[in-house]
Structures are given as C-alpha cells and as structure tokens.
mmCIF file of C-alpha atoms in Angstrom:
data_model
loop_
_atom_site.group_PDB
_atom_site.id
_atom_site.type_symbol
_atom_site.label_atom_id
_atom_site.label_comp_id
_atom_site.label_asym_id
_atom_site.label_seq_id
_atom_site.Cartn_x
_atom_site.Cartn_y
_atom_site.Cartn_z
ATOM 1 C CA UNK V 29 -35.719 25.337 60.452
ATOM 2 C CA UNK V 30 -38.804 24.378 58.694
ATOM 3 C CA UNK V 31 -40.048 20.876 58.730
ATOM 4 C CA UNK V 32 -40.858 19.327 55.437
ATOM 5 C CA UNK V 33 -44.321 18.206 54.840
ATOM 6 C CA UNK V 34 -45.153 14.943 53.228
ATOM 7 C CA UNK V 35 -46.148 16.769 50.064
ATOM 8 C CA UNK V 36 -42.816 18.573 49.907
ATOM 9 C CA UNK V 37 -40.935 15.298 50.417
ATOM 10 C CA UNK V 38 -42.884 13.692 47.574
ATOM 11 C CA UNK V 39 -42.186 16.666 45.301
ATOM 12 C CA UNK V 40 -38.485 16.524 46.118
ATOM 13 C CA UNK V 41 -38.360 12.751 45.549
ATOM 14 C CA UNK V 42 -40.248 13.145 42.268
ATOM 15 C CA UNK V 43 -37.849 15.890 41.199
ATOM 16 C CA UNK V 44 -34.862 13.715 42.114
ATOM 17 C CA UNK V 45 -36.269 10.770 40.113
ATOM 18 C CA UNK V 46 -36.889 13.080 37.133
ATOM 19 C CA UNK V 47 -33.351 14.426 37.353
ATOM 20 C CA UNK V 48 -32.000 10.877 37.587
ATOM 21 C CA UNK V 49 -34.013 9.857 34.492
ATOM 22 C CA UNK V 50 -32.801 12.929 32.605
ATOM 23 C CA UNK V 51 -29.222 12.080 33.594
ATOM 24 C CA UNK V 52 -29.589 8.465 32.473
ATOM 25 C CA UNK V 53 -31.232 9.520 29.209
ATOM 26 C CA UNK V 54 -28.459 12.050 28.610
ATOM 27 C CA UNK V 55 -25.820 9.396 29.176
ATOM 28 C CA UNK V 56 -27.686 6.927 26.948
ATOM 29 C CA UNK V 57 -27.991 9.562 24.199
ATOM 30 C CA UNK V 58 -24.275 10.346 24.471
ATOM 31 C CA UNK V 59 -23.412 6.652 24.245
ATOM 32 C CA UNK V 60 -25.690 6.244 21.203
ATOM 33 C CA UNK V 61 -24.135 9.251 19.444
ATOM 34 C CA UNK V 62 -20.659 7.964 20.261
ATOM 35 C CA UNK V 63 -21.618 4.511 18.945
ATOM 36 C CA UNK V 64 -22.957 5.961 15.684
ATOM 37 C CA UNK V 65 -19.784 8.020 15.208
ATOM 38 C CA UNK V 66 -17.683 4.937 15.929
ATOM 39 C CA UNK V 67 -19.594 2.886 13.336
ATOM 40 C CA UNK V 68 -19.227 5.635 10.713
ATOM 41 C CA UNK V 69 -15.497 5.925 11.391
ATOM 42 C CA UNK V 70 -15.129 2.153 11.253
ATOM 43 C CA UNK V 71 -16.868 1.964 7.868
ATOM 44 C CA UNK V 72 -14.711 4.788 6.568
ATOM 45 C CA UNK V 73 -11.563 2.990 7.689
ATOM 46 C CA UNK V 74 -12.739 -0.246 6.094
ATOM 47 C CA UNK V 75 -13.298 1.472 2.748
ATOM 48 C CA UNK V 76 -9.903 3.191 2.942
ATOM 49 C CA UNK V 77 -8.318 -0.135 3.823
ATOM 50 C CA UNK V 78 -9.938 -1.772 0.791
ATOM 51 C CA UNK V 79 -8.700 1.076 -1.437
ATOM 52 C CA UNK V 80 -5.203 0.737 -0.008
ATOM 53 C CA UNK V 81 -5.221 -3.019 -0.586
ATOM 54 C CA UNK V 82 -6.215 -2.416 -4.213
ATOM 55 C CA UNK V 83 -3.366 0.111 -4.575
ATOM 56 C CA UNK V 84 -0.918 -2.340 -3.016
ATOM 57 C CA UNK V 85 -2.004 -5.042 -5.455
ATOM 58 C CA UNK V 86 -1.703 -2.627 -8.381
ATOM 59 C CA UNK V 87 1.763 -1.551 -7.265
ATOM 60 C CA UNK V 88 2.875 -5.158 -6.819
ATOM 61 C CA UNK V 89 1.700 -5.899 -10.364
ATOM 62 C CA UNK V 90 3.595 -2.849 -11.589
ATOM 63 C CA UNK V 91 6.724 -4.025 -9.773
ATOM 64 C CA UNK V 92 6.444 -7.439 -11.432
ATOM 65 C CA UNK V 93 6.045 -5.817 -14.861
ATOM 66 C CA UNK V 94 9.037 -3.570 -14.261
ATOM 67 C CA UNK V 95 11.156 -6.550 -13.167
ATOM 68 C CA UNK V 96 10.230 -8.365 -16.390
ATOM 69 C CA UNK V 97 11.059 -5.258 -18.406
ATOM 70 C CA UNK V 98 14.377 -4.951 -16.572
ATOM 71 C CA UNK V 99 15.208 -8.577 -17.404
ATOM 72 C CA UNK V 100 14.323 -7.948 -21.055
ATOM 73 C CA UNK V 101 16.533 -4.864 -21.109
ATOM 74 C CA UNK V 102 19.398 -6.821 -19.528
ATOM 75 C CA UNK V 103 18.990 -9.498 -22.198
ATOM 76 C CA UNK V 104 18.905 -6.807 -24.907
ATOM 77 C CA UNK V 105 22.034 -5.215 -23.422
ATOM 78 C CA UNK V 106 23.823 -8.564 -23.432
ATOM 79 C CA UNK V 107 22.729 -9.180 -27.041
ATOM 80 C CA UNK V 108 23.949 -5.762 -28.208
ATOM 81 C CA UNK V 109 27.429 -6.625 -26.943
ATOM 82 C CA UNK V 110 27.685 -9.806 -29.011
ATOM 83 C CA UNK V 111 29.580 -10.119 -32.282
ATOM 84 C CA UNK V 112 26.410 -11.296 -34.036
ATOM 85 C CA UNK V 113 24.600 -8.038 -33.222
ATOM 86 C CA UNK V 114 27.555 -5.897 -34.259
ATOM 87 C CA UNK V 115 27.772 -7.713 -37.614
ATOM 88 C CA UNK V 116 24.021 -7.384 -38.158
ATOM 89 C CA UNK V 117 24.025 -3.641 -37.527
ATOM 90 C CA UNK V 118 27.154 -3.145 -39.648
ATOM 91 C CA UNK V 119 25.472 -4.916 -42.560
ATOM 92 C CA UNK V 120 21.978 -3.436 -42.209
ATOM 93 C CA UNK V 121 22.689 0.144 -41.206
ATOM 94 C CA UNK V 122 26.146 0.821 -42.545
ATOM 95 C CA UNK V 123 26.240 -1.543 -45.540
ATOM 96 C CA UNK V 124 29.584 -3.008 -44.491
ATOM 97 C CA UNK V 125 30.687 -6.494 -45.590
ATOM 98 C CA UNK V 126 33.692 -8.743 -45.047
ATOM 99 C CA UNK V 127 36.447 -8.395 -47.659
ATOM 100 C CA UNK V 128 35.876 -11.885 -49.103
ATOM 101 C CA UNK V 129 32.059 -11.649 -49.053
ATOM 102 C CA UNK V 130 30.051 -11.406 -52.274
ATOM 103 C CA UNK V 131 26.802 -9.440 -52.330
ATOM 104 C CA UNK V 132 24.002 -10.333 -54.712
ATOM 105 C CA UNK V 133 21.385 -7.694 -55.411
ATOM 106 C CA UNK V 134 18.037 -8.227 -57.104
ATOM 107 C CA UNK V 135 16.676 -5.919 -59.758
ATOM 108 C CA UNK V 136 13.819 -4.113 -58.115
#
C-alpha cells in the first residue's frame, strides 16, 4: 500500500470539491429547467382555461337564445291551434268567408 502524500490528498480533496460543485450545479440547472417548463405549462393552461371560459359563456348565451326561441315557437304553436288563426288563414290564403258575410272589394 502506498501512503498518500499531502499533495495527493489536496488533489483528491480538490477533485471531490469540484465534483460536488458540478453535482450541485447540475441539480440546480435541472431544477431551473424544470421550473421554466412548469411556468410555460402553467401559462398554457391558463390561456386554455380562459378560452374554455369564453366558450362556456358563448354556449350559455346560445342556450338562453334557444330557450327564448323555443318559447316563441311554443307560443306560435298554441296560436296556430286557435280558431282566430284558422279563420285568418282561411280568409287570407283560401278566400273563404262565412255564409252570411258580405265582402266589399275596392276598384284597384
């Protein structure tokens, strides 16, 4: 077995410190890269979330419009089943009148 000289011990200690620094720097670099990737992903998710919120709002507005349209169609359906509507269509489209009704026409 060879005995280490003081110089060899110093070289080995220096090499160990250098390796420790390289290890710490490598870990710090990895953490920094991971942090940057995390921030980028977070910003991407925030923008997607904002887009999704806008779509949700747009769809809710569309739902409200469709509900109003549905109510209007229900009202129209109810109106088309009334006697008043049937008489109106019979007079306007078909030219029908009641037997005791008199029609006056203008000269045009």
